[in-house]
PDB file of C-alpha atoms in Angstrom:
ATOM      1  CA  MET Q  46      -0.124  25.080   9.621  1.00 82.00           C
ATOM      2  CA  ASP Q  47       0.865  26.239   6.414  1.00 93.00           C
ATOM      3  CA  ALA Q  48      -1.256  26.350   3.169  1.00 94.00           C
ATOM      4  CA  ILE Q  49      -0.270  23.052   1.942  1.00 95.00           C
ATOM      5  CA  GLN Q  50      -0.976  21.335   5.224  1.00 96.00           C
ATOM      6  CA  GLN Q  51      -4.266  23.162   5.465  1.00 95.00           C
ATOM      7  CA  GLN Q  52      -5.360  22.097   1.934  1.00 96.00           C
ATOM      8  CA  PHE Q  53      -4.253  18.554   2.637  1.00 96.00           C
ATOM      9  CA  LYS Q  54      -6.209  18.432   5.920  1.00 96.00           C
ATOM     10  CA  GLN Q  55      -9.367  19.804   4.286  1.00 96.00           C
ATOM     11  CA  ARG Q  56      -9.217  17.226   1.382  1.00 96.00           C
ATOM     12  CA  LEU Q  57      -9.086  14.540   3.990  1.00 97.00           C
ATOM     13  CA  ALA Q  58     -11.952  15.932   5.782  1.00 96.00           C
ATOM     14  CA  GLU Q  59     -13.892  15.766   2.420  1.00 95.00           C
ATOM     15  CA  HIS Q  60     -13.617  12.116   2.798  1.00 95.00           C
ATOM     16  CA  SER Q  61     -14.367  11.986   6.529  1.00 95.00           C
ATOM     17  CA  ILE Q  62     -10.867  11.466   7.476  1.00 96.00           C
ATOM     18  CA  VAL Q  63      -9.989  13.833  10.302  1.00 95.00           C
ATOM     19  CA  ILE Q  64      -6.330  14.388  11.561  1.00 96.00           C
ATOM     20  CA  ASN Q  65      -4.987  16.345  14.411  1.00 96.00           C
ATOM     21  CA  ASP Q  66      -2.035  18.534  14.510  1.00 96.00           C
ATOM     22  CA  SER Q  67       0.280  15.845  15.970  1.00 97.00           C
ATOM     23  CA  GLN Q  68      -0.525  13.744  12.911  1.00 98.00           C
ATOM     24  CA  LEU Q  69       0.231  16.550  10.442  1.00 97.00           C
ATOM     25  CA  GLU Q  70       3.614  16.702  12.133  1.00 97.00           C
ATOM     26  CA  GLN Q  71       4.205  13.093  11.545  1.00 98.00           C
ATOM     27  CA  PHE Q  72       3.624  13.809   7.935  1.00 98.00           C
ATOM     28  CA  GLU Q  73       5.737  16.929   7.921  1.00 98.00           C
ATOM     29  CA  THR Q  74       8.568  14.796   9.552  1.00 98.00           C
ATOM     30  CA  TYR Q  75       7.938  12.066   6.931  1.00 98.00           C
ATOM     31  CA  TYR Q  76       8.363  14.424   4.216  1.00 98.00           C
ATOM     32  CA  ARG Q  77      11.525  15.799   5.745  1.00 97.00           C
ATOM     33  CA  VAL Q  78      13.202  12.256   6.284  1.00 98.00           C
ATOM     34  CA  LEU Q  79      12.029  11.019   2.619  1.00 97.00           C
ATOM     35  CA  VAL Q  80      13.879  14.134   0.997  1.00 97.00           C
ATOM     36  CA  GLU Q  81      16.810  13.846   3.086  1.00 96.00           C
ATOM     37  CA  TRP Q  82      17.268  10.036   2.379  1.00 97.00           C
ATOM     38  CA  ASN Q  83      16.536  10.494  -1.170  1.00 96.00           C
ATOM     39  CA  GLU Q  84      19.591  12.170  -1.847  1.00 93.00           C
ATOM     40  CA  LYS Q  85      21.456   9.159  -0.745  1.00 91.00           C
ATOM     41  CA  MET Q  86      19.266   6.495  -2.369  1.00 92.00           C
ATOM     42  CA  ASN Q  87      16.724   6.273  -4.946  1.00 89.00           C
ATOM     43  CA  LEU Q  88      13.421   6.203  -3.154  1.00 93.00           C
ATOM     44  CA  THR Q  89      11.234   8.671  -5.374  1.00 92.00           C
ATOM     45  CA  GLY Q  90      11.294  11.009  -8.059  1.00 92.00           C
ATOM     46  CA  ILE Q  91       8.768  13.076  -6.539  1.00 92.00           C
ATOM     47  CA  THR Q  92      10.398  15.627  -4.122  1.00 93.00           C
ATOM     48  CA  GLU Q  93       8.524  18.775  -4.354  1.00 94.00           C
ATOM     49  CA  ARG Q  94       6.596  19.355  -1.054  1.00 96.00           C
ATOM     50  CA  ASP Q  95       3.052  19.962  -2.397  1.00 95.00           C
ATOM     51  CA  ALA Q  96       3.563  17.026  -4.743  1.00 95.00           C
ATOM     52  CA  VAL Q  97       4.634  14.592  -2.037  1.00 96.00           C
ATOM     53  CA  TYR Q  98       1.508  15.757  -0.085  1.00 97.00           C
ATOM     54  CA  THR Q  99      -0.742  15.112  -3.154  1.00 95.00           C
ATOM     55  CA  LYS Q 100       0.904  12.122  -4.910  1.00 94.00           C
ATOM     56  CA  HIS Q 101       2.200  10.076  -2.167  1.00 95.00           C
ATOM     57  CA  PHE Q 102       0.397  11.189   1.106  1.00 97.00           C
ATOM     58  CA  TYR Q 103      -3.159  11.848  -0.305  1.00 96.00           C
ATOM     59  CA  ASP Q 104      -2.878   9.247  -2.851  1.00 95.00           C
ATOM     60  CA  SER Q 105      -1.806   6.501  -0.165  1.00 96.00           C
ATOM     61  CA  LEU Q 106      -4.794   7.607   1.939  1.00 97.00           C
ATOM     62  CA  SER Q 107      -7.378   7.284  -0.919  1.00 96.00           C
ATOM     63  CA  LEU Q 108      -7.530   3.597   0.102  1.00 96.00           C
ATOM     64  CA  ALA Q 109      -9.717   4.992   3.199  1.00 97.00           C
ATOM     65  CA  PHE Q 110     -12.114   6.562   1.023  1.00 95.00           C
ATOM     66  CA  TYR Q 111     -13.336   3.165  -0.251  1.00 94.00           C
ATOM     67  CA  VAL Q 112     -12.313   0.651   2.473  1.00 95.00           C
ATOM     68  CA  PRO Q 113     -13.376   1.099   6.070  1.00 94.00           C
ATOM     69  CA  LEU Q 114     -10.113   1.289   7.691  1.00 96.00           C
ATOM     70  CA  LYS Q 115     -11.483   1.561  11.131  1.00 94.00           C
ATOM     71  CA  ASP Q 116     -12.662  -2.030  10.849  1.00 94.00           C
ATOM     72  CA  VAL Q 117      -9.165  -3.368   9.600  1.00 97.00           C
ATOM     73  CA  GLY Q 118      -7.124  -4.680  12.598  1.00 97.00           C
ATOM     74  CA  SER Q 119      -3.894  -5.966  10.407  1.00 98.00           C
ATOM     75  CA  LEU Q 120      -2.605  -4.552   7.200  1.00 98.00           C
ATOM     76  CA  ALA Q 121       0.247  -5.981   4.980  1.00 98.00           C
ATOM     77  CA  ASP Q 122       1.770  -3.585   2.564  1.00 98.00           C
ATOM     78  CA  ILE Q 123       3.635  -5.578  -0.160  1.00 96.00           C
ATOM     79  CA  GLY Q 124       6.449  -4.023  -2.127  1.00 92.00           C
ATOM     80  CA  SER Q 125       6.013  -0.836  -0.168  1.00 89.00           C
ATOM     81  CA  GLY Q 126       9.185   0.984  -1.318  1.00 90.00           C
ATOM     82  CA  ALA Q 127       9.296   4.275   0.395  1.00 95.00           C
ATOM     83  CA  GLY Q 128       6.467   3.253   2.623  1.00 96.00           C
ATOM     84  CA  PHE Q 129       3.510   4.034   0.431  1.00 96.00           C
ATOM     85  CA  PRO Q 130       0.612   3.392   1.276  1.00 97.00           C
ATOM     86  CA  GLY Q 131       1.508   1.735   4.406  1.00 97.00           C
ATOM     87  CA  ILE Q 132       2.894   4.601   6.487  1.00 98.00           C
ATOM     88  CA  PRO Q 133       0.278   7.215   5.594  1.00 98.00           C
ATOM     89  CA  LEU Q 134      -2.327   4.852   6.519  1.00 98.00           C
ATOM     90  CA  LYS Q 135      -0.759   3.990   9.920  1.00 98.00           C
ATOM     91  CA  ILE Q 136      -0.346   7.758  10.697  1.00 98.00           C
ATOM     92  CA  CYS Q 137      -4.151   8.051  10.128  1.00 98.00           C
ATOM     93  CA  PHE Q 138      -5.253   4.955  11.635  1.00 98.00           C
ATOM     94  CA  PRO Q 139      -2.905   4.020  14.487  1.00 97.00           C
ATOM     95  CA  HIS Q 140      -4.832   1.209  15.850  1.00 98.00           C
ATOM     96  CA  ILE Q 141      -3.772  -0.840  12.693  1.00 98.00           C
ATOM     97  CA  GLN Q 142      -1.007  -3.559  13.170  1.00 98.00           C
ATOM     98  CA  LEU Q 143       1.139  -2.812   9.860  1.00 98.00           C
ATOM     99  CA  THR Q 144       3.395  -5.230   8.310  1.00 98.00           C
ATOM    100  CA  ILE Q 145       5.486  -3.906   5.287  1.00 98.00           C
ATOM    101  CA  VAL Q 146       7.359  -6.219   3.206  1.00 97.00           C
ATOM    102  CA  ASP Q 147       9.963  -5.191   0.641  1.00 95.00           C
ATOM    103  CA  SER Q 148      12.904  -7.048  -1.134  1.00 93.00           C
ATOM    104  CA  LEU Q 149      15.394  -4.357  -0.794  1.00 93.00           C
ATOM    105  CA  ASN Q 150      17.068  -4.056   2.627  1.00 95.00           C
ATOM    106  CA  LYS Q 151      18.126  -0.342   1.992  1.00 95.00           C
ATOM    107  CA  ARG Q 152      14.449   0.573   1.841  1.00 95.00           C
ATOM    108  CA  ILE Q 153      13.684  -1.377   4.859  1.00 97.00           C
ATOM    109  CA  GLN Q 154      16.302   0.444   6.714  1.00 97.00           C
ATOM    110  CA  PHE Q 155      14.858   3.819   5.546  1.00 97.00           C
ATOM    111  CA  LEU Q 156      11.515   2.765   6.862  1.00 98.00           C
ATOM    112  CA  ALA Q 157      12.852   1.767  10.322  1.00 98.00           C
ATOM    113  CA  HIS Q 158      14.182   5.249  10.591  1.00 98.00           C
ATOM    114  CA  VAL Q 159      10.926   6.722   9.461  1.00 98.00           C
ATOM    115  CA  VAL Q 160       8.987   4.523  12.004  1.00 98.00           C
ATOM    116  CA  GLU Q 161      11.346   5.553  14.846  1.00 98.00           C
ATOM    117  CA  GLN Q 162      11.336   9.385  13.907  1.00 98.00           C
ATOM    118  CA  LEU Q 163       7.399   9.133  13.789  1.00 98.00           C
ATOM    119  CA  GLY Q 164       7.227   7.137  16.839  1.00 97.00           C
ATOM    120  CA  LEU Q 165       5.016   4.710  15.407  1.00 98.00           C
ATOM    121  CA  GLU Q 166       4.097   1.348  17.486  1.00 97.00           C
ATOM    122  CA  ASN Q 167       3.079  -2.176  16.049  1.00 98.00           C
ATOM    123  CA  VAL Q 168       4.837  -1.922  12.801  1.00 98.00           C
ATOM    124  CA  GLU Q 169       6.832  -4.806  11.451  1.00 98.00           C
ATOM    125  CA  LEU Q 170       9.326  -4.157   8.731  1.00 98.00           C
ATOM    126  CA  ILE Q 171      10.357  -7.484   6.857  1.00 97.00           C
ATOM    127  CA  HIS Q 172      13.128  -7.641   4.277  1.00 97.00           C
ATOM    128  CA  SER Q 173      12.032 -10.609   2.135  1.00 96.00           C
ATOM    129  CA  ARG Q 174      10.472 -11.579  -1.296  1.00 95.00           C
ATOM    130  CA  ALA Q 175       6.597 -11.613  -1.014  1.00 96.00           C
ATOM    131  CA  GLU Q 176       6.737 -15.336  -2.755  1.00 96.00           C
ATOM    132  CA  GLU Q 177       8.896 -16.500   0.279  1.00 97.00           C
ATOM    133  CA  LEU Q 178       7.039 -14.826   3.145  1.00 97.00           C
ATOM    134  CA  GLY Q 179       3.695 -15.874   1.580  1.00 97.00           C
ATOM    135  CA  ARG Q 180       4.370 -19.416   2.595  1.00 96.00           C
ATOM    136  CA  LYS Q 181       5.387 -18.910   6.352  1.00 97.00           C
ATOM    137  CA  ALA Q 182       2.909 -19.401   9.322  1.00 95.00           C
ATOM    138  CA  GLY Q 183       1.849 -16.251  10.755  1.00 96.00           C
ATOM    139  CA  TYR Q 184       2.028 -14.427   7.615  1.00 98.00           C
ATOM    140  CA  ARG Q 185       0.023 -16.793   5.116  1.00 98.00           C
ATOM    141  CA  ASP Q 186      -3.807 -16.256   5.259  1.00 98.00           C
ATOM    142  CA  SER Q 187      -3.386 -14.037   8.094  1.00 97.00           C
ATOM    143  CA  TYR Q 188      -4.394 -10.199   7.229  1.00 98.00           C
ATOM    144  CA  ASP Q 189      -7.419  -8.344   7.201  1.00 98.00           C
ATOM    145  CA  LEU Q 190      -6.266  -6.273   4.369  1.00 98.00           C
ATOM    146  CA  VAL Q 191      -3.255  -6.304   1.995  1.00 98.00           C
ATOM    147  CA  THR Q 192      -2.194  -3.564  -0.389  1.00 97.00           C
ATOM    148  CA  ALA Q 193       0.190  -3.008  -3.204  1.00 95.00           C
ATOM    149  CA  ARG Q 194       0.645   0.341  -5.050  1.00 89.00           C
ATOM    150  CA  ALA Q 195       1.310   0.124  -8.830  1.00 70.00           C
ATOM    151  CA  VAL Q 196       4.205  -2.513  -8.697  1.00 71.00           C
ATOM    152  CA  ALA Q 197       2.988  -5.181 -11.080  1.00 88.00           C
ATOM    153  CA  ARG Q 198       0.344  -6.203 -13.379  1.00 92.00           C
ATOM    154  CA  LEU Q 199      -2.841  -7.688 -11.415  1.00 96.00           C
ATOM    155  CA  ALA Q 200      -2.217 -11.159 -12.469  1.00 95.00           C
ATOM    156  CA  VAL Q 201       1.041 -10.973 -10.867  1.00 96.00           C
ATOM    157  CA  LEU Q 202       0.073  -9.030  -7.693  1.00 96.00           C
ATOM    158  CA  ASN Q 203      -2.616 -11.626  -7.082  1.00 97.00           C
ATOM    159  CA  GLU Q 204       0.067 -14.196  -6.535  1.00 97.00           C
ATOM    160  CA  PHE Q 205       2.140 -11.767  -4.552  1.00 96.00           C
ATOM    161  CA  CYS Q 206      -0.640 -10.540  -2.315  1.00 97.00           C
ATOM    162  CA  LEU Q 207      -3.594 -12.657  -1.932  1.00 98.00           C
ATOM    163  CA  PRO Q 208      -1.692 -15.514  -0.039  1.00 98.00           C
ATOM    164  CA  PHE Q 209      -1.250 -13.135   2.891  1.00 98.00           C
ATOM    165  CA  VAL Q 210      -5.033 -12.271   3.103  1.00 98.00           C
ATOM    166  CA  ARG Q 211      -7.060 -14.243   5.514  1.00 98.00           C
ATOM    167  CA  GLU Q 212     -10.246 -15.866   4.430  1.00 98.00           C
ATOM    168  CA  GLY Q 213     -12.912 -13.207   4.085  1.00 97.00           C
ATOM    169  CA  GLY Q 214     -10.340 -10.435   4.004  1.00 98.00           C
ATOM    170  CA  HIS Q 215      -9.417  -8.083   0.992  1.00 98.00           C
ATOM    171  CA  PHE Q 216      -6.585  -7.246  -1.259  1.00 98.00           C
ATOM    172  CA  ALA Q 217      -6.657  -3.738  -2.624  1.00 97.00           C
ATOM    173  CA  ALA Q 218      -4.676  -3.132  -5.761  1.00 96.00           C
ATOM    174  CA  MET Q 219      -3.948   0.603  -6.148  1.00 95.00           C
ATOM    175  CA  LYS Q 220      -3.654   1.612  -9.777  1.00 93.00           C
ATOM    176  CA  GLY Q 221      -3.032   4.501 -12.295  1.00 90.00           C
ATOM    177  CA  SER Q 222      -4.456   3.723 -15.538  1.00 87.00           C
ATOM    178  CA  ASP Q 223      -7.680   1.954 -16.376  1.00 91.00           C
ATOM    179  CA  PRO Q 224      -7.373  -1.763 -15.103  1.00 93.00           C
ATOM    180  CA  THR Q 225     -10.055  -3.265 -17.335  1.00 95.00           C
ATOM    181  CA  GLU Q 226      -7.789  -5.282 -19.486  1.00 95.00           C
ATOM    182  CA  GLU Q 227      -5.605  -6.178 -16.414  1.00 94.00           C
ATOM    183  CA  ILE Q 228      -8.483  -7.585 -14.684  1.00 96.00           C
ATOM    184  CA  LYS Q 229      -9.925  -9.668 -17.708  1.00 96.00           C
ATOM    185  CA  GLU Q 230      -6.104 -11.116 -17.718  1.00 96.00           C
ATOM    186  CA  ALA Q 231      -6.137 -11.668 -14.013  1.00 97.00           C
ATOM    187  CA  SER Q 232      -9.349 -13.998 -14.110  1.00 97.00           C
ATOM    188  CA  TYR Q 233      -7.408 -17.152 -14.079  1.00 97.00           C
ATOM    189  CA  SER Q 234      -5.167 -15.980 -11.232  1.00 97.00           C
ATOM    190  CA  LEU Q 235      -8.227 -14.903  -9.289  1.00 98.00           C
ATOM    191  CA  LYS Q 236      -9.662 -18.488  -9.495  1.00 97.00           C
ATOM    192  CA  GLU Q 237      -6.643 -20.049  -8.632  1.00 97.00           C
ATOM    193  CA  LEU Q 238      -5.862 -17.906  -5.528  1.00 98.00           C
ATOM    194  CA  LYS Q 239      -9.355 -18.018  -4.473  1.00 97.00           C
ATOM    195  CA  GLY Q 240     -10.109 -14.007  -4.986  1.00 97.00           C
ATOM    196  CA  LYS Q 241     -13.129 -12.339  -6.263  1.00 97.00           C
ATOM    197  CA  ILE Q 242     -13.440  -8.858  -7.428  1.00 97.00           C
ATOM    198  CA  LYS Q 243     -15.620  -7.096  -5.140  1.00 96.00           C
ATOM    199  CA  HIS Q 244     -15.405  -3.592  -6.744  1.00 94.00           C
ATOM    200  CA  VAL Q 245     -13.450  -1.227  -8.921  1.00 97.00           C
ATOM    201  CA  GLN Q 246     -13.264   2.400  -8.002  1.00 95.00           C
ATOM    202  CA  ALA Q 247     -12.212   5.019 -10.356  1.00 94.00           C
ATOM    203  CA  PHE Q 248     -11.167   8.751  -9.012  1.00 92.00           C
ATOM    204  CA  HIS Q 249      -8.912  11.612  -9.794  1.00 92.00           C
ATOM    205  CA  LEU Q 250      -6.080  13.200  -7.800  1.00 91.00           C
ATOM    206  CA  PRO Q 251      -6.618  16.860  -6.945  1.00 89.00           C
ATOM    207  CA  VAL Q 252      -4.809  19.599  -8.703  1.00 76.00           C
ATOM    208  CA  GLU Q 253      -3.508  17.784 -11.838  1.00 74.00           C
ATOM    209  CA  ASP Q 254      -6.581  15.497 -12.063  1.00 77.00           C
ATOM    210  CA  ALA Q 255      -4.485  12.346 -12.724  1.00 88.00           C
ATOM    211  CA  ALA Q 256      -6.446   9.210 -12.904  1.00 91.00           C
ATOM    212  CA  ARG Q 257      -6.595   6.621 -10.115  1.00 93.00           C
ATOM    213  CA  HIS Q 258      -8.224   3.111  -9.867  1.00 95.00           C
ATOM    214  CA  MET Q 259      -8.757   0.945  -6.727  1.00 96.00           C
ATOM    215  CA  VAL Q 260      -9.393  -2.718  -7.380  1.00 97.00           C
ATOM    216  CA  ILE Q 261     -10.720  -4.356  -4.289  1.00 97.00           C
ATOM    217  CA  ILE Q 262     -10.611  -8.260  -4.199  1.00 98.00           C
ATOM    218  CA  GLU Q 263     -12.367 -10.554  -1.527  1.00 98.00           C
ATOM    219  CA  LYS Q 264     -10.407 -13.725  -0.404  1.00 98.00           C
ATOM    220  CA  ARG Q 265     -12.942 -16.466  -0.508  1.00 97.00           C
ATOM    221  CA  ALA Q 266     -11.015 -19.297   0.829  1.00 97.00           C
ATOM    222  CA  ALA Q 267      -7.490 -20.393   2.139  1.00 97.00           C
ATOM    223  CA  THR Q 268      -4.531 -20.243  -0.300  1.00 97.00           C
ATOM    224  CA  PRO Q 269      -3.976 -23.554  -2.179  1.00 96.00           C
ATOM    225  CA  ARG Q 270      -0.746 -25.163  -1.035  1.00 96.00           C
ATOM    226  CA  LYS Q 271       1.182 -24.805  -4.350  1.00 96.00           C
ATOM    227  CA  TYR Q 272       0.941 -21.127  -4.201  1.00 96.00           C
ATOM    228  CA  PRO Q 273       2.660 -18.746  -4.069  1.00 97.00           C
ATOM    229  CA  ARG Q 274       5.219 -20.336  -6.543  1.00 96.00           C
ATOM    230  CA  LYS Q 275       9.077 -19.901  -6.037  1.00 96.00           C
ATOM    231  CA  PRO Q 276      10.537 -16.386  -6.211  1.00 94.00           C
ATOM    232  CA  GLY Q 277      10.700 -14.733  -9.536  1.00 92.00           C
ATOM    233  CA  THR Q 278       8.249 -17.456 -11.090  1.00 95.00           C
ATOM    234  CA  PRO Q 279       5.019 -15.080 -10.900  1.00 94.00           C
ATOM    235  CA  LEU Q 280       6.612 -12.338 -12.960  1.00 92.00           C
ATOM    236  CA  LYS Q 281       8.497 -14.713 -15.564  1.00 94.00           C
ATOM    237  CA  THR Q 282       5.325 -16.789 -15.895  1.00 94.00           C
ATOM    238  CA  PRO Q 283       2.121 -15.011 -14.646  1.00 93.00           C
ATOM    239  CA  LEU Q 284      -1.042 -17.037 -13.955  1.00 95.00           C
ATOM    240  CA  VAL Q 285      -2.751 -16.197 -17.147  1.00 92.00           C
TER     241      VAL Q 285
END
C-alpha cells in the first residue's frame, strides 16, 4: 500500500467506511483500466492518480457519508459515464445490486470490461436513454436508491431519475456548486414526479477544498403515467 492508497483508506475510515486490501486492489485496477481506455476514448479529463482517487473515487463514495448504503439493496446510477459513482460504491458495498444506465454504448463496453477485471457480481449495464428505460417494468418505481452525478440541472435530473425510484426510496443528486437556485427551479418537477427534498448536505473534497453538495430526495408515490416524457423532451422543455 503506497501513500496515495493509505491516505485514501484513512479518509474513508474517518467516515466509518472500512475497506480491505482486496478492495484497495480493485480501486487500483479500476484506475489502471480507466487511464488505459481513456487513451482510446474520452472518459475523463482527470488522469493523474492522486486526482482520480480524490475527485472520482472519494467523491463517488461521499454519497455513503450521508446515505446508509448498508441498508440499500438496489442502486441505479443514471448517466454514469466512466462508472461514477456506481462502481466505487459497488466496490465498497458489494451486497448492492447495481444497475448502470448510459446512453453511449462505448461507455457501456468500457464498464463491462471494468466489471470483468474487478470481478464484480450482480451488476447490470444497460445502453439506453433514461427516458425510455424509466417506462419499462422491472426498472420503473423499482430501486431503493438512484444516483446521478452532476449531469444536468435538478429539474431535468428529477425526470430522468425519480421514475426509477421505488415509493419510499431516494434519489441522490450529486452536485458541485451550491444548488439553491436549482432546487427553487425544480419545485414543480418535484411536485409532478412525487419527490420531496429530504435534506441538502454541503461538504468539501480534501486537498483542493472543492465544494460539493448532496441533494437527497424522497419518492412519496408512484410515478404518474405521463412521465418520463419522450427522449430529449426533459432537456428541451424542463418541468419548471
